[in-house]
XYZ file of C-alpha atoms in Angstrom:
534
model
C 115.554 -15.083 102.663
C 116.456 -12.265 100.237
C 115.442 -8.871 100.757
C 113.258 -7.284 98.688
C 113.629 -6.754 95.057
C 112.728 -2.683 95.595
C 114.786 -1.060 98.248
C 113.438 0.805 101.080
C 113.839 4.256 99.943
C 115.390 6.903 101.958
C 112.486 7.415 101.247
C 88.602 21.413 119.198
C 86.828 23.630 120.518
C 85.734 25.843 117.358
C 83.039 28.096 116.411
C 83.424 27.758 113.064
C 82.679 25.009 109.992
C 86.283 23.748 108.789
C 87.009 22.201 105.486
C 89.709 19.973 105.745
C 90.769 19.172 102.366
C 93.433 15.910 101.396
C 95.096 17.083 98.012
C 97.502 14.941 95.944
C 99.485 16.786 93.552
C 98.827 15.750 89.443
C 102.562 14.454 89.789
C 101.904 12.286 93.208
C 98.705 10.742 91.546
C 100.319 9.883 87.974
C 102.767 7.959 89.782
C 104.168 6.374 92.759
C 107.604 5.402 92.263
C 109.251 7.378 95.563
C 108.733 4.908 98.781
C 108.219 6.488 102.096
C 110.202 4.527 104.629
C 108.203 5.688 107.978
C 105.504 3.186 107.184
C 107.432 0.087 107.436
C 109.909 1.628 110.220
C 106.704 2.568 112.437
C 105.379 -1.132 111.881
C 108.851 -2.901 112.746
C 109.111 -0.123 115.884
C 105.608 -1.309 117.248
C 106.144 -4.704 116.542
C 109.299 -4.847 117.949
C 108.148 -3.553 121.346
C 105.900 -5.893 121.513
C 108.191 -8.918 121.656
C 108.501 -10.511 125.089
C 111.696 -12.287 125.943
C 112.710 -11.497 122.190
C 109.428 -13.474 120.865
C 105.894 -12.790 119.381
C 103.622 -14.010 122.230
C 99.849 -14.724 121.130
C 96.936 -15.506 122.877
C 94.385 -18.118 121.544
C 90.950 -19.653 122.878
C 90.590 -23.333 122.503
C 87.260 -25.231 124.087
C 86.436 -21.879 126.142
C 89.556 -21.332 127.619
C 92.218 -18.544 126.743
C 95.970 -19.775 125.983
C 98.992 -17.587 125.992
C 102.966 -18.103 124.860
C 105.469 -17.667 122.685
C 104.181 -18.256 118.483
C 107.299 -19.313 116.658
C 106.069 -19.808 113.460
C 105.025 -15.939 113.756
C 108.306 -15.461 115.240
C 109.949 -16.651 112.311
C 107.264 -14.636 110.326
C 108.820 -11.293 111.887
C 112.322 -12.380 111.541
C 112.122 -12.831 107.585
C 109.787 -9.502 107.675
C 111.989 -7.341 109.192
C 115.247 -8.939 107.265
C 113.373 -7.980 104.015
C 112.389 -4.688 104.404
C 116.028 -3.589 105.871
C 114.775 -3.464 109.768
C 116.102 -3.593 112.974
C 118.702 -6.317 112.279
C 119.687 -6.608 115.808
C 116.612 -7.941 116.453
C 115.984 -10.302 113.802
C 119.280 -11.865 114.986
C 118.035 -11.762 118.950
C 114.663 -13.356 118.053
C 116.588 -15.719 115.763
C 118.634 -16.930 119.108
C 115.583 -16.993 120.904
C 113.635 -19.410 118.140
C 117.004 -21.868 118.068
C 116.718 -21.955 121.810
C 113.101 -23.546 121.488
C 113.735 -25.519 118.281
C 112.034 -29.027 119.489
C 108.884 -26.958 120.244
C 108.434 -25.738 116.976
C 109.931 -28.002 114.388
C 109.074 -31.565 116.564
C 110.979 -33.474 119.198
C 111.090 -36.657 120.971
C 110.656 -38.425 117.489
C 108.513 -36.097 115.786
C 109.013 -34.154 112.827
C 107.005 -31.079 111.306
C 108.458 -31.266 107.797
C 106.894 -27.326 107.115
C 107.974 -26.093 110.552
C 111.696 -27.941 110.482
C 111.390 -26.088 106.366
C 110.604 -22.915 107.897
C 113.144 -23.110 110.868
C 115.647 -23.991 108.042
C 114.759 -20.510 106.158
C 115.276 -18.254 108.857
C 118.521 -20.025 109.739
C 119.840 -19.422 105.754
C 118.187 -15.927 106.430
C 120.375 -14.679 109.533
C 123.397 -17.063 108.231
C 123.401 -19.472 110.565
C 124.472 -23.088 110.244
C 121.812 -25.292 109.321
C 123.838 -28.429 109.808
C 123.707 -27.164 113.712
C 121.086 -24.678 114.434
C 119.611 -25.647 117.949
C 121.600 -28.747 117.653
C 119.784 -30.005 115.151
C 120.730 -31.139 111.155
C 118.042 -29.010 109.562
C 118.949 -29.872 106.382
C 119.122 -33.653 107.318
C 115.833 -33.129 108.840
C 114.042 -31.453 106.358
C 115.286 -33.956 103.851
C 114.267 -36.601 105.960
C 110.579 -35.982 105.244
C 110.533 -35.739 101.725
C 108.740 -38.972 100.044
C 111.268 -40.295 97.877
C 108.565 -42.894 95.837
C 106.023 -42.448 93.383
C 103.583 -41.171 92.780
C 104.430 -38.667 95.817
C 108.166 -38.416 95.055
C 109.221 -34.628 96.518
C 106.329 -34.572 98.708
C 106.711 -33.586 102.796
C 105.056 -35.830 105.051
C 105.261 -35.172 108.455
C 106.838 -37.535 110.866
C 104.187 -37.052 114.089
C 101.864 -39.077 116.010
C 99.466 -36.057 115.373
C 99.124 -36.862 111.703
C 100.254 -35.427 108.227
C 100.031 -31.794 107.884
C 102.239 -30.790 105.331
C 101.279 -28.495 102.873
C 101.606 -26.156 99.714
C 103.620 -23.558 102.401
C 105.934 -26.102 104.506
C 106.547 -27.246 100.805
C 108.108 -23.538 99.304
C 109.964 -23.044 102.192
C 111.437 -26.178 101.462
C 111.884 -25.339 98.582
C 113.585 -22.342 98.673
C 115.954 -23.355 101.841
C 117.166 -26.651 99.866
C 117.493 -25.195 97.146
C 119.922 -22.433 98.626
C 121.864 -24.969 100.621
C 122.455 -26.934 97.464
C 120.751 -30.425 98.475
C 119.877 -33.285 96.021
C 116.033 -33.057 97.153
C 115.774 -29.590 95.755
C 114.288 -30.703 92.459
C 112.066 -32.693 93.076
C 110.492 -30.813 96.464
C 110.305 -28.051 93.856
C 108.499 -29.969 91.179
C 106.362 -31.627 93.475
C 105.521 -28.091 94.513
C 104.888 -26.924 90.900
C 102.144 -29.175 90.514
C 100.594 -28.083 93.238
C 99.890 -24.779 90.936
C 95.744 -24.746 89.377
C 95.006 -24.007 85.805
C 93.397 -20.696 87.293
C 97.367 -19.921 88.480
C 96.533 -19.911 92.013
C 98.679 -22.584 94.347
C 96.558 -24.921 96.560
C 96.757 -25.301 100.178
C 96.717 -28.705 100.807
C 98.110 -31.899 99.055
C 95.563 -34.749 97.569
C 94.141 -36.748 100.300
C 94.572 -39.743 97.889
C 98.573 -40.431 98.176
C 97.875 -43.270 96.029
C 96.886 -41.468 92.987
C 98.597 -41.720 89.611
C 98.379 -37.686 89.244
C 98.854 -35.445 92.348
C 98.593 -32.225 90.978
C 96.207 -29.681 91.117
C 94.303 -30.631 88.136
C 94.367 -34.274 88.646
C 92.459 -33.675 92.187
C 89.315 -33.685 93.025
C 87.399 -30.704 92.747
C 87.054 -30.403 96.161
C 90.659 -30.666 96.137
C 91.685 -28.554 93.861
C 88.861 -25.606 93.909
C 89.953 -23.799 96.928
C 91.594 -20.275 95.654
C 93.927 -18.965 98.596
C 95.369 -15.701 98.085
C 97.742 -16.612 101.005
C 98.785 -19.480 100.004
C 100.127 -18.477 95.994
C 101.451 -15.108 97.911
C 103.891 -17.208 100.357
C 104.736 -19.606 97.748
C 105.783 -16.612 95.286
C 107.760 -15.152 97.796
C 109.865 -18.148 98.160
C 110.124 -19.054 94.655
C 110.718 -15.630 92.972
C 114.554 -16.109 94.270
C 114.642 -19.286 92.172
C 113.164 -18.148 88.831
C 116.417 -17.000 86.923
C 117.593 -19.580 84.838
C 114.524 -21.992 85.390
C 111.904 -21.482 82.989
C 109.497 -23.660 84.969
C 109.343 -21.579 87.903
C 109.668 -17.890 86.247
C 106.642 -19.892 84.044
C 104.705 -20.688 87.462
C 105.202 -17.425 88.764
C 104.116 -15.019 85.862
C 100.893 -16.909 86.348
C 100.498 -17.052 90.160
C 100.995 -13.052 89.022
C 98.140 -12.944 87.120
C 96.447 -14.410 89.165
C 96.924 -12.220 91.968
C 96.376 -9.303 90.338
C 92.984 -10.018 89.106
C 92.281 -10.411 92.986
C 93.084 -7.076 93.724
C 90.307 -5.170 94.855
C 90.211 -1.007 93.556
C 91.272 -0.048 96.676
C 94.364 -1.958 97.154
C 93.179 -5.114 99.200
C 92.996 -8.415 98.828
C 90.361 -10.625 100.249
C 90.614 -14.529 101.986
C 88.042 -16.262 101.173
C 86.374 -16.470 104.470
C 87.459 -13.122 106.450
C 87.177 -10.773 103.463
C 89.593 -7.918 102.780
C 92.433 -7.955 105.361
C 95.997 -7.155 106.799
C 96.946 -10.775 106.323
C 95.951 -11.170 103.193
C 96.842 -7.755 102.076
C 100.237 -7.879 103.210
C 101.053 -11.196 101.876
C 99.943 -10.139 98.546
C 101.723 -7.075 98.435
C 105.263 -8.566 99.329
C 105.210 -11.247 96.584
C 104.172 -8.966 94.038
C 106.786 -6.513 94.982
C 109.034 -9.417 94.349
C 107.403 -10.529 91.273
C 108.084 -6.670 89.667
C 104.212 -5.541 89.709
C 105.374 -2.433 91.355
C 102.272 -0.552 90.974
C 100.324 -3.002 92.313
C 102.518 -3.774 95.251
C 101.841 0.041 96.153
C 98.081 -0.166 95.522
C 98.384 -2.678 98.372
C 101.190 -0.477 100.466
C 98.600 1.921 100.380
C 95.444 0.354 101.307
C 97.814 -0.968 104.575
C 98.809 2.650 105.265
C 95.442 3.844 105.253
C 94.809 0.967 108.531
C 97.909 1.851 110.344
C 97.766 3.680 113.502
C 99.713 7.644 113.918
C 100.976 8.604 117.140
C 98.124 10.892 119.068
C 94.821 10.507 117.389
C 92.660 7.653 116.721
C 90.840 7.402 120.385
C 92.430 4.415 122.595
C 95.041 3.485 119.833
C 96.756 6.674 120.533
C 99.475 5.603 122.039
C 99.876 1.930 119.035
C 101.637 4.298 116.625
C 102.736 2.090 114.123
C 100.499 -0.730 114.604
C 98.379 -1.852 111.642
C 94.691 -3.576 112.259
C 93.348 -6.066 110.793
C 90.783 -4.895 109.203
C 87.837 -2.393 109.529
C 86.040 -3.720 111.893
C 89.510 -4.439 113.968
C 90.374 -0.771 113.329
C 86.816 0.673 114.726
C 86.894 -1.537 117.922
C 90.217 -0.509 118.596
C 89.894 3.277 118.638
C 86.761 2.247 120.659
C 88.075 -0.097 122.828
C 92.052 -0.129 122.272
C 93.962 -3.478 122.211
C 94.590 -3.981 125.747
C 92.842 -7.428 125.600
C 95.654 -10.147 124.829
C 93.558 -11.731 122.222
C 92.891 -8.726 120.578
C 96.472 -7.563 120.444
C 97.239 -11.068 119.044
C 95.252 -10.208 116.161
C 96.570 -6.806 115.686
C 100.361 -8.383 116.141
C 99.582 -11.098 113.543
C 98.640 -8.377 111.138
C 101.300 -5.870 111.664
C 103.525 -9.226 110.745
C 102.525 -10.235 107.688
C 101.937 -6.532 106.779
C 105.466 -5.170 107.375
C 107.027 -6.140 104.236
C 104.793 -4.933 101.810
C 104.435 -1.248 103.554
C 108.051 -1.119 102.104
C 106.237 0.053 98.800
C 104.169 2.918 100.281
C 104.604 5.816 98.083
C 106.026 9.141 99.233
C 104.416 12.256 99.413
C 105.650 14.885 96.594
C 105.797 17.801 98.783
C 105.978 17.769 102.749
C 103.154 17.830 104.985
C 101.567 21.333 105.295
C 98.369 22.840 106.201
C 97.276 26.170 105.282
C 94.152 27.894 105.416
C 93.090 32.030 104.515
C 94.707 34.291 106.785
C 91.258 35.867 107.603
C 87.769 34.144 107.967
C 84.333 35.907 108.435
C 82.620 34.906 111.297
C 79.803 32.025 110.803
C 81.286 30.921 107.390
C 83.012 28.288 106.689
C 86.824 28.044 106.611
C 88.527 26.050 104.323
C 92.144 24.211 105.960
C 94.281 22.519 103.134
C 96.054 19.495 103.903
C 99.264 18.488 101.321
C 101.906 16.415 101.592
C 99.902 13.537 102.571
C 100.706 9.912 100.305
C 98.078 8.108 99.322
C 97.195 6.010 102.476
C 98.823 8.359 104.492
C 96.779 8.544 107.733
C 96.930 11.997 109.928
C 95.547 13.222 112.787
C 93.690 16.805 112.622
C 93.197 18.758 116.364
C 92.629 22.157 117.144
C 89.651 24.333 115.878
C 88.505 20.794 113.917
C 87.737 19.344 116.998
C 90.332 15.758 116.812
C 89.631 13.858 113.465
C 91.602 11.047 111.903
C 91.871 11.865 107.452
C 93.718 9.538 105.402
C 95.264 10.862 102.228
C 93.403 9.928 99.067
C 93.393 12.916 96.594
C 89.604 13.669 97.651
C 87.878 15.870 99.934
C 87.100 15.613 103.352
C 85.064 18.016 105.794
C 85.310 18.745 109.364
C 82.207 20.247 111.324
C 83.155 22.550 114.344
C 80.899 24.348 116.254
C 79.501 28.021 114.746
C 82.586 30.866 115.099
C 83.299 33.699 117.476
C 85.446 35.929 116.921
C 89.345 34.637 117.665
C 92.012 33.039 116.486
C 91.234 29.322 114.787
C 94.033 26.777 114.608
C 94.237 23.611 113.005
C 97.256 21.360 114.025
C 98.276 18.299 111.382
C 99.739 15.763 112.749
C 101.685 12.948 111.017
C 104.250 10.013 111.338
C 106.592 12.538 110.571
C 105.440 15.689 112.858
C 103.229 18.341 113.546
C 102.266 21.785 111.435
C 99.655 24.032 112.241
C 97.893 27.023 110.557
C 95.737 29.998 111.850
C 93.009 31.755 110.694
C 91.589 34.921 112.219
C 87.793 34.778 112.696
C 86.567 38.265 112.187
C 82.968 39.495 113.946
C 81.047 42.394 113.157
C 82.860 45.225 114.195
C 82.433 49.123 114.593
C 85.806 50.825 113.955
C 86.808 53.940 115.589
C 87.636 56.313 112.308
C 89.392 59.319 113.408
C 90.572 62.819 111.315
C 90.673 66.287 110.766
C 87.058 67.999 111.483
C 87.260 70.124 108.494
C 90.018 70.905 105.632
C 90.692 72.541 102.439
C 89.378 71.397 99.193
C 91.802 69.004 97.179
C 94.064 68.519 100.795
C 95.072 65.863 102.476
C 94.479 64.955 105.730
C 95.712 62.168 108.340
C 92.628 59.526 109.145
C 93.792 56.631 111.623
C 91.506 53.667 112.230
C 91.537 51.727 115.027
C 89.786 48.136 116.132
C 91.103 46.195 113.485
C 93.701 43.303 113.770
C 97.233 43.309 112.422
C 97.613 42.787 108.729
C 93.431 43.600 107.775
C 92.628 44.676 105.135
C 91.517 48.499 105.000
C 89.290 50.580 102.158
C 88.433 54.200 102.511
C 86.171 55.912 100.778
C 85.212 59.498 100.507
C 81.387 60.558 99.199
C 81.502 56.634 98.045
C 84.388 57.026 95.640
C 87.628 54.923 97.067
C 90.318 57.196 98.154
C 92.767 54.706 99.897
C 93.773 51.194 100.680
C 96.067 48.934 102.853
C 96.595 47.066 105.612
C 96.082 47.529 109.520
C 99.967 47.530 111.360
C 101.021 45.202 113.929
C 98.805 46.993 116.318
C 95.936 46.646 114.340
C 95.615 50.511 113.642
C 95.387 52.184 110.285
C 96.895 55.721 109.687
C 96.686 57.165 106.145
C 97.137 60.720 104.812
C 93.580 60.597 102.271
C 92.701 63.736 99.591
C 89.652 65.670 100.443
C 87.854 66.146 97.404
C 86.984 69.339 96.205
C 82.843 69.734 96.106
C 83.027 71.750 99.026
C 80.616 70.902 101.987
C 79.859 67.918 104.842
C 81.612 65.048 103.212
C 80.988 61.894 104.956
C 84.011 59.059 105.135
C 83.745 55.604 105.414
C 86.029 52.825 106.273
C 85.630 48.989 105.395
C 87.810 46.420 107.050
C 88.276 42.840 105.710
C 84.275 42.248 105.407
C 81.909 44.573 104.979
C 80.222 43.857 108.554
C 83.647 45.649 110.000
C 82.801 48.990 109.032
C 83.288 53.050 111.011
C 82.661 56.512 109.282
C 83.321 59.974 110.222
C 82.551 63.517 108.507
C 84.740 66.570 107.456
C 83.799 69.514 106.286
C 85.360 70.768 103.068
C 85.857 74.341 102.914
């Protein structure tokens, strides 16, 4: 397997109403050419501590009851994942051991052969450079060539060997495609033609083969239209991603690919997902997509889908019970609100969030990168009972954050929009919000000012034109402090750390009772005194 075609970049308890505000910068939302590599490194981290005895273990119900073991084909799935988006290569080779170890259960033993599994073993064997001449002591290559029809009309065509049936398919095919093809065996050609075919006017690759193995034409548009009608965004992803390796200097597959490309694209929903045809917009789906259009150069697309895979990805210390799943990426929205609700405790529910966070973790290699860092901010003063406004930047598009403090605990994803956070009405106090990320936690404070009388202190009479200390007390450090004298502003500044206010102010010259009066930050922060001018 190669790696991909773009490198991973180094890439509340409140009394007041908060406004917590995502903001992309003009520069962050004309384009999205930095990647941010935490995505994809959270994803591999989670799914990586997930393995047991070095191997994705799912859990399955069949006929009411619940099975559980080891998923090689998923296995083999992570392996290829994490080799393309530069993970954890320790691993990949660990769980690589682990899958030769079990080779007869995956690819077929005691006789039988599974021409797409034996394909697939043979992949991540090329992948993590092993010998596929010997890899479990088996002849992969002999194997997988073993099950390719060598007649017409089905010449290039895998059939398995089983006394379960035929299963092969439009996937067991590109993997065999791709595998003989790097190993240099005479079956290449024609596995790959026969795989070609399998490609529908509309530029989408079938699943399945024609039921008729009889028939003259066995391509896509000589099927059935049962056969042939079935658009699978899964299926022309995976095949993409194992031919776009083969496309220089073979016009037939770069011609195959540009229009599985189309094709794809025009399935791209606004916000970055991509739909199967039963489930609707998922992980799966999503993550497939997004990895063979990374490879097929639609970079912008390829981070439309990066994106929508952020936005379902879990960050360490919000998002109720999946608190502790940072890095984990669900399914889909449903699968994302029934596990902050629930968490993923369940086997069969972790299977599906496993399972996603799979076939996800190549394509979050194109999430885009923030153009600043992650900050929040907010005024340094607030009247009581108004609403405060907290500004969140630095968050990528996608980029999911936990808010906690005076907001109470809210999840925000990054989007260039607007959101709000309701806390309960202020008192007067100090009001922090704390933003939390992949990457950390900021914070920023706002001083919630009540109504306040201040204690306004100076000389009780003085000379016309003089000047006279006047301290002010009761405010907080750094407030803001107008005097005025007779209602015509005299002074200005700022409380000191101690929150008190001293200031020599000119006594004007109408002589008499003069009354002064101080404003703090808001007008409902007010104190007044008299002198006499003499």
């Amino acid at each position: 397997m190669h790696t991909l075609r773009r490198s991973v970049a180094a890439l509340a308890s409140s009394a007041v109403a908060l406004s917590v505000m995502a903001i992309a910068t003009p520069s962050q939302a004309a384009q999205a050419t930095a990647t941010d590599p935490t995505p994809v490194s959270a994803s591999a981290s989670w799914l990586v501590g997930n393995l047991k005895n070095d191997l994705i273990e799912t859990s399955s119900v069949w006929e009411g009851q619940t099975f559980s073991g080891p998923s090689y084909g998923t296995s083999i799935d992570l392996v290829l994942g994490l080799s393309a988006a530069g993970q954890q290569p320790a691993q990949a080779a660990a769980t690589t051991d682990a899958i030769e170890a079990s080779l007869g259960e995956y690819a077929g033993s005691g006789g039988d052969i599974y021409a797409g599994s034996s394909a697939k073993a043979m992949t991540v064997a090329l992948d993590q450079k092993r010998d596929v001449r010997d890899f479990g002591g088996i002849d992969l290559q002999a194997r997988v060539e073993s099950t390719v029809l060598t007649q017409a009309p089905v010449r290039g065509r895998l059939q398995d060997v089983s006394q379960w049936g035929d299963y092969a398919n439009s996937i067991g095919q590109a993997f065999a495609a791709s595998a003989l093809t790097r190993a240099g065996s005479s079956s290449a050609d024609e596995v790959t033609d026969f795989l070609l075919d399998q490609q529908c006017a509309a530029g989408f690759f079938r699943l399945y083969f024609n039921s008729n193995m009889t028939a003259a034409d066995q391509s896509c548009d000589g099927a059935s239209p049962a056969e042939s009608a079935k658009q699978g965004s899964d299926t022309t992803s995976l095949v993409a991603i194992q031919l776009a390796p083969l496309a220089s200097g073979n016009p037939a597959i770069k011609a195959a690919l540009d229009k599985a490309g189309a094709w794809l694209l025009a399935q791209q929903r606004s916000d970055g997902g991509f739909a199967d045809p039963s489930n609707g917009v998922n992980a799966n789906t999503t993550g497939l997509a997004g990895w063979a259009l990374t490879e097929l150069g639609h970079d912008a697309a390829a981070t439309k889908a990066a994106t929508w895979l952020r936005a379902h990805q879990v960050v360490n210390g919000c998002d109720g019970k999946l608190a502790r799943e940072a890095g984990a990426v669900a399914y889909d929205d449903l699968g994302w609100s029934d596990g902050v609700t629930y968490g993923i405790a369940d086997p069969l529910d972790r299977s599906q969030w496993i399972i996603a966070g799979v076939q996800a973790l190549p394509a979050l290699v194109a999430a885009p990168a923030a153009s600043t860092s992650d900050a929040v901010s907010t005024p340094k003063f607030a009247k009581a009972g108004t609403t405060v406004s907290f500004q969140v930047r630095g968050l990528a598009a996608g980029e999911r954050a936990c808010v906690f403090g005076a907001a109470g605990t809210q999840s925000l994803v990054g989007t260039g929009g607007t959101l709000t956070v309701k806390a309960p009405r202020a008192t007067a106090g100090k009001r922090t919000v704390n933003l939390r990320t992949a990457t950390g936690t900021t914070a920023a404070t706002s001083h919630v000012l009540g109504k306040k009388k201040l204690k306004v202190r100076t000389a009780k009479s003085a000379k016309a034109g003089s000047k006279k200390r006047l301290v002010v007390r009761g405010l907080v450090a750094g407030e803001r402090v107008t005097v005025k004298v007779r209602g015509t502003k005299v002074a200005a500044g700022k409380a000191n750390a101690k929150g008190v206010f001293t200031k020599k102010v000119r006594v004007l010259r109408k002589r008499g009772a003069a009354k002064i009066v101080v404003t703090g930050q808001f007008a409902t922060r007010k104190g007044q005194t008299k002198i006499r001018v003499r």
